[in-house]
């Protein structure tokens, strides 16, 4: 495991987010095999791949939630595992499927995260109010998160990642369970974030969404990067959906059975 | 359906064991404890058949107490096995009526169920020399064990539903404390003037009293028959049958509600802004964590039930001290035990957070702040409670050397908080699921509990010795005030060291702790 200051081979200097040869095994089975990834500043980066490809595992290792067996991860040059506090101060994280402190109200949760980030109380309170308002949660700000719908939970999780004005946003499936109206709000927020100089790394398995939002894409299959580059480079003259199926090697064969489903 | 559920219960249990060494250890420890219990109790019960009727009659109050204990222990100590959480059957087309027999049978496939069944059968042997009583003993055993199991299920299911709202948690807290005090009252009532000497023991008055309480109806049958009280036997049998039928009906009704509306936190729970705590504790991560944990003691029904478990034993000790009259060590020991228990509630604080703890990890909260915030919360919740309990004991004239005991109480609280803050950063312990049944049994908790309990009582005790010994020696000299000061400094040093060392551990092993927390909630 290299912890030194040399950038990963092929990495652009000053990348916002870079992983270098990340490896992770669970119960003796390697699921991420020396994965390297570099995201330039100011990108809207989409990480796509089939279920079980290692997207969440990779993002967890890059955000300091899961220790890699080998390899390094950097946020704007700060090593996530050698200097975690510097790296964590620069990024906002919203993992998928990891519960929040459900017994706090939405407002309390955001102010809590603000306090954990050592923000002045007045600033945290003001940003909390603004975020709740923009995300359409103002009416439910005093309701405990346990009573939120899945889409509302996604939105409040995004707000917890945004409250300290990070430079890099790492979002796992940010649009899952979100209704179209809120989805549009989130898209607008993310675009603004990137226009303001921020970098977004998001995973998704909805190709149309990535195609419409991201400028750079990486396809992960079986714990390896199968293809990466700008959206145009990657898809060529096809749609991202078609290109993705090609890369993954999927086909329609195998669903010929199930005749008993016909009613 | 019965066979299916029992098999499912067994399979789930087996799979659970395979992945969790603490659970295996729990089962082994529980099994050994049950075997030891049998080794002592079964021969005793069988030997009772050789004794005169006045001795044999003791089975009635004994088994009535056992039945009551099932209800109490499921509420305050052991919890109820939730392997077959009925809420998980909500999507299947199975009516509650069909589910209850299987759930009932599955409740026996466990160490407590089998243990109780064994004892109930041994009770039949106690009446072997009175053939006329034998059918009664057998019927009593069946109805009595059924009452015990049904009572514990109905009580926990009903209270878990009640305790989803804030008002309900308060009602639940009161009900649980009353029920917990019941066995004590029960034994005070039926055990008055009894002295345990087989040569002179006359258990008959106790048997009659216990036999006319709901938990004793079934167990009184053999005694009635042996003494030829046919009418009483008939009434007891009818009442016991009605009780089982009533509990069964109540359980079907409760399960039907669970199936159509799984346990949820009171819908749309709104929370007003709290202003007092932030003003008191200030800004920063440690204060924020402390405020969240303090509020949890009111909001979280799981913690409400832990709080009750913590307070019950000391209260019982102080009540007994009061009954004994005059200054005696019972009351101050109650305060010391309260201090130790309070501190130890910190031990599985991280398990109560569970997976959402990732927020701390992702925001890069220093481990020191995590530990400190939790210590402050425990101090704010239990510090005043412990001191108040102690002050009341002193005010009632139950404490002979108030300053010396105060030294011990304060150092005990600080040292046990320190121990728990440190151990908790290595072993997060277990907790019931967030928003789940607060009375759910914590599988695997027994073993981790045994190990940590050993650590958590031995270590605070060892840390207390350097203060307790001088406190006793100087109890009547003016130096006692100096020892109080030293005790305070010592306790705070232990606590400070625990916060720093525990914090370092969390800083170094945060992701590994998050991995443990993913499995810490049952």
mmCIF file with all atom_site columns, N, CA and C in Angstrom, chain B residues 400-429:
data_model
loop_
_atom_site.group_PDB
_atom_site.id
_atom_site.type_symbol
_atom_site.label_atom_id
_atom_site.label_alt_id
_atom_site.label_comp_id
_atom_site.label_asym_id
_atom_site.label_entity_id
_atom_site.label_seq_id
_atom_site.pdbx_PDB_ins_code
_atom_site.Cartn_x
_atom_site.Cartn_y
_atom_site.Cartn_z
_atom_site.occupancy
_atom_site.B_iso_or_equiv
_atom_site.pdbx_formal_charge
_atom_site.auth_seq_id
_atom_site.auth_comp_id
_atom_site.auth_asym_id
_atom_site.auth_atom_id
_atom_site.pdbx_PDB_model_num
ATOM 1  N N  . UNK B 1 400 ? -24.700 5.407  57.508 1.00 0.00 ? 400 UNK B N  1
ATOM 2  C CA . UNK B 1 400 ? -23.973 5.687  58.740 1.00 0.00 ? 400 UNK B CA 1
ATOM 3  C C  . UNK B 1 400 ? -22.865 6.725  58.537 1.00 0.00 ? 400 UNK B C  1
ATOM 4  N N  . UNK B 1 401 ? -22.121 6.613  57.442 1.00 0.00 ? 401 UNK B N  1
ATOM 5  C CA . UNK B 1 401 ? -21.002 7.533  57.188 1.00 0.00 ? 401 UNK B CA 1
ATOM 6  C C  . UNK B 1 401 ? -21.198 8.214  55.852 1.00 0.00 ? 401 UNK B C  1
ATOM 7  N N  . UNK B 1 402 ? -21.985 9.293  55.825 1.00 0.00 ? 402 UNK B N  1
ATOM 8  C CA . UNK B 1 402 ? -22.376 9.887  54.541 1.00 0.00 ? 402 UNK B CA 1
ATOM 9  C C  . UNK B 1 402 ? -21.191 10.307 53.663 1.00 0.00 ? 402 UNK B C  1
ATOM 10 N N  . UNK B 1 403 ? -20.132 10.887 54.245 1.00 0.00 ? 403 UNK B N  1
ATOM 11 C CA . UNK B 1 403 ? -19.044 11.396 53.407 1.00 0.00 ? 403 UNK B CA 1
ATOM 12 C C  . UNK B 1 403 ? -18.271 10.236 52.790 1.00 0.00 ? 403 UNK B C  1
ATOM 13 N N  . UNK B 1 404 ? -17.968 9.220  53.608 1.00 0.00 ? 404 UNK B N  1
ATOM 14 C CA . UNK B 1 404 ? -17.217 8.072  53.108 1.00 0.00 ? 404 UNK B CA 1
ATOM 15 C C  . UNK B 1 404 ? -17.988 7.395  51.972 1.00 0.00 ? 404 UNK B C  1
ATOM 16 N N  . UNK B 1 405 ? -19.294 7.198  52.175 1.00 0.00 ? 405 UNK B N  1
ATOM 17 C CA . UNK B 1 405 ? -20.095 6.554  51.134 1.00 0.00 ? 405 UNK B CA 1
ATOM 18 C C  . UNK B 1 405 ? -20.217 7.440  49.899 1.00 0.00 ? 405 UNK B C  1
ATOM 19 N N  . UNK B 1 406 ? -20.290 8.760  50.116 1.00 0.00 ? 406 UNK B N  1
ATOM 20 C CA . UNK B 1 406 ? -20.358 9.668  48.963 1.00 0.00 ? 406 UNK B CA 1
ATOM 21 C C  . UNK B 1 406 ? -19.108 9.522  48.106 1.00 0.00 ? 406 UNK B C  1
ATOM 22 N N  . UNK B 1 407 ? -17.948 9.409  48.785 1.00 0.00 ? 407 UNK B N  1
ATOM 23 C CA . UNK B 1 407 ? -16.695 9.207  48.064 1.00 0.00 ? 407 UNK B CA 1
ATOM 24 C C  . UNK B 1 407 ? -16.800 7.964  47.181 1.00 0.00 ? 407 UNK B C  1
ATOM 25 N N  . UNK B 1 408 ? -17.316 6.881  47.779 1.00 0.00 ? 408 UNK B N  1
ATOM 26 C CA . UNK B 1 408 ? -17.407 5.627  47.026 1.00 0.00 ? 408 UNK B CA 1
ATOM 27 C C  . UNK B 1 408 ? -18.399 5.766  45.867 1.00 0.00 ? 408 UNK B C  1
ATOM 28 N N  . UNK B 1 409 ? -19.556 6.396  46.128 1.00 0.00 ? 409 UNK B N  1
ATOM 29 C CA . UNK B 1 409 ? -20.584 6.525  45.089 1.00 0.00 ? 409 UNK B CA 1
ATOM 30 C C  . UNK B 1 409 ? -20.045 7.331  43.905 1.00 0.00 ? 409 UNK B C  1
ATOM 31 N N  . UNK B 1 410 ? -19.425 8.479  44.204 1.00 0.00 ? 410 UNK B N  1
ATOM 32 C CA . UNK B 1 410 ? -18.944 9.350  43.124 1.00 0.00 ? 410 UNK B CA 1
ATOM 33 C C  . UNK B 1 410 ? -17.830 8.665  42.344 1.00 0.00 ? 410 UNK B C  1
ATOM 34 N N  . UNK B 1 411 ? -16.862 8.063  43.053 1.00 0.00 ? 411 UNK B N  1
ATOM 35 C CA . UNK B 1 411 ? -15.775 7.394  42.320 1.00 0.00 ? 411 UNK B CA 1
ATOM 36 C C  . UNK B 1 411 ? -16.323 6.225  41.519 1.00 0.00 ? 411 UNK B C  1
ATOM 37 N N  . UNK B 1 412 ? -17.328 5.522  42.064 1.00 0.00 ? 412 UNK B N  1
ATOM 38 C CA . UNK B 1 412 ? -17.893 4.376  41.341 1.00 0.00 ? 412 UNK B CA 1
ATOM 39 C C  . UNK B 1 412 ? -18.517 4.835  40.033 1.00 0.00 ? 412 UNK B C  1
ATOM 40 N N  . UNK B 1 413 ? -19.261 5.942  40.077 1.00 0.00 ? 413 UNK B N  1
ATOM 41 C CA . UNK B 1 413 ? -19.896 6.445  38.853 1.00 0.00 ? 413 UNK B CA 1
ATOM 42 C C  . UNK B 1 413 ? -18.834 6.808  37.814 1.00 0.00 ? 413 UNK B C  1
ATOM 43 N N  . UNK B 1 414 ? -17.811 7.557  38.262 1.00 0.00 ? 414 UNK B N  1
ATOM 44 C CA . UNK B 1 414 ? -16.783 8.004  37.317 1.00 0.00 ? 414 UNK B CA 1
ATOM 45 C C  . UNK B 1 414 ? -15.989 6.817  36.768 1.00 0.00 ? 414 UNK B C  1
ATOM 46 N N  . UNK B 1 415 ? -15.604 5.880  37.653 1.00 0.00 ? 415 UNK B N  1
ATOM 47 C CA . UNK B 1 415 ? -14.789 4.744  37.203 1.00 0.00 ? 415 UNK B CA 1
ATOM 48 C C  . UNK B 1 415 ? -15.588 3.830  36.274 1.00 0.00 ? 415 UNK B C  1
ATOM 49 N N  . UNK B 1 416 ? -16.874 3.637  36.562 1.00 0.00 ? 416 UNK B N  1
ATOM 50 C CA . UNK B 1 416 ? -17.629 2.729  35.689 1.00 0.00 ? 416 UNK B CA 1
ATOM 51 C C  . UNK B 1 416 ? -17.903 3.404  34.351 1.00 0.00 ? 416 UNK B C  1
ATOM 52 N N  . UNK B 1 417 ? -18.119 4.719  34.352 1.00 0.00 ? 417 UNK B N  1
ATOM 53 C CA . UNK B 1 417 ? -18.260 5.408  33.061 1.00 0.00 ? 417 UNK B CA 1
ATOM 54 C C  . UNK B 1 417 ? -16.966 5.283  32.269 1.00 0.00 ? 417 UNK B C  1
ATOM 55 N N  . UNK B 1 418 ? -15.845 5.420  32.962 1.00 0.00 ? 418 UNK B N  1
ATOM 56 C CA . UNK B 1 418 ? -14.551 5.310  32.288 1.00 0.00 ? 418 UNK B CA 1
ATOM 57 C C  . UNK B 1 418 ? -14.362 3.922  31.690 1.00 0.00 ? 418 UNK B C  1
ATOM 58 N N  . UNK B 1 419 ? -14.634 2.900  32.504 1.00 0.00 ? 419 UNK B N  1
ATOM 59 C CA . UNK B 1 419 ? -14.499 1.530  32.008 1.00 0.00 ? 419 UNK B CA 1
ATOM 60 C C  . UNK B 1 419 ? -15.361 1.326  30.771 1.00 0.00 ? 419 UNK B C  1
ATOM 61 N N  . UNK B 1 420 ? -16.625 1.777  30.862 1.00 0.00 ? 420 UNK B N  1
ATOM 62 C CA . UNK B 1 420 ? -17.558 1.547  29.762 1.00 0.00 ? 420 UNK B CA 1
ATOM 63 C C  . UNK B 1 420 ? -17.142 2.328  28.522 1.00 0.00 ? 420 UNK B C  1
ATOM 64 N N  . UNK B 1 421 ? -16.676 3.559  28.705 1.00 0.00 ? 421 UNK B N  1
ATOM 65 C CA . UNK B 1 421 ? -16.282 4.367  27.551 1.00 0.00 ? 421 UNK B CA 1
ATOM 66 C C  . UNK B 1 421 ? -15.103 3.719  26.836 1.00 0.00 ? 421 UNK B C  1
ATOM 67 N N  . UNK B 1 422 ? -14.207 3.114  27.621 1.00 0.00 ? 422 UNK B N  1
ATOM 68 C CA . UNK B 1 422 ? -13.042 2.473  27.011 1.00 0.00 ? 422 UNK B CA 1
ATOM 69 C C  . UNK B 1 422 ? -13.426 1.146  26.363 1.00 0.00 ? 422 UNK B C  1
ATOM 70 N N  . UNK B 1 423 ? -14.091 0.264  27.123 1.00 0.00 ? 423 UNK B N  1
ATOM 71 C CA . UNK B 1 423 ? -14.471 -1.050 26.581 1.00 0.00 ? 423 UNK B CA 1
ATOM 72 C C  . UNK B 1 423 ? -15.390 -0.882 25.376 1.00 0.00 ? 423 UNK B C  1
ATOM 73 N N  . UNK B 1 424 ? -16.303 0.094  25.450 1.00 0.00 ? 424 UNK B N  1
ATOM 74 C CA . UNK B 1 424 ? -17.242 0.320  24.355 1.00 0.00 ? 424 UNK B CA 1
ATOM 75 C C  . UNK B 1 424 ? -16.572 0.716  23.046 1.00 0.00 ? 424 UNK B C  1
ATOM 76 N N  . UNK B 1 425 ? -15.349 1.226  23.117 1.00 0.00 ? 425 UNK B N  1
ATOM 77 C CA . UNK B 1 425 ? -14.669 1.590  21.871 1.00 0.00 ? 425 UNK B CA 1
ATOM 78 C C  . UNK B 1 425 ? -14.024 0.368  21.220 1.00 0.00 ? 425 UNK B C  1
ATOM 79 N N  . UNK B 1 426 ? -13.977 -0.746 21.947 1.00 0.00 ? 426 UNK B N  1
ATOM 80 C CA . UNK B 1 426 ? -13.483 -2.011 21.371 1.00 0.00 ? 426 UNK B CA 1
ATOM 81 C C  . UNK B 1 426 ? -14.650 -2.940 21.037 1.00 0.00 ? 426 UNK B C  1
ATOM 82 N N  . UNK B 1 427 ? -15.550 -3.126 22.011 1.00 0.00 ? 427 UNK B N  1
ATOM 83 C CA . UNK B 1 427 ? -16.707 -4.016 21.830 1.00 0.00 ? 427 UNK B CA 1
ATOM 84 C C  . UNK B 1 427 ? -17.971 -3.167 21.885 1.00 0.00 ? 427 UNK B C  1
ATOM 85 N N  . UNK B 1 428 ? -18.642 -2.983 20.749 1.00 0.00 ? 428 UNK B N  1
ATOM 86 C CA . UNK B 1 428 ? -19.804 -2.091 20.774 1.00 0.00 ? 428 UNK B CA 1
ATOM 87 C C  . UNK B 1 428 ? -21.020 -2.700 21.466 1.00 0.00 ? 428 UNK B C  1
ATOM 88 N N  . UNK B 1 429 ? -20.980 -4.015 21.755 1.00 0.00 ? 429 UNK B N  1
ATOM 89 C CA . UNK B 1 429 ? -22.144 -4.633 22.384 1.00 0.00 ? 429 UNK B CA 1
ATOM 90 C C  . UNK B 1 429 ? -23.275 -4.808 21.390 1.00 0.00 ? 429 UNK B C  1
#
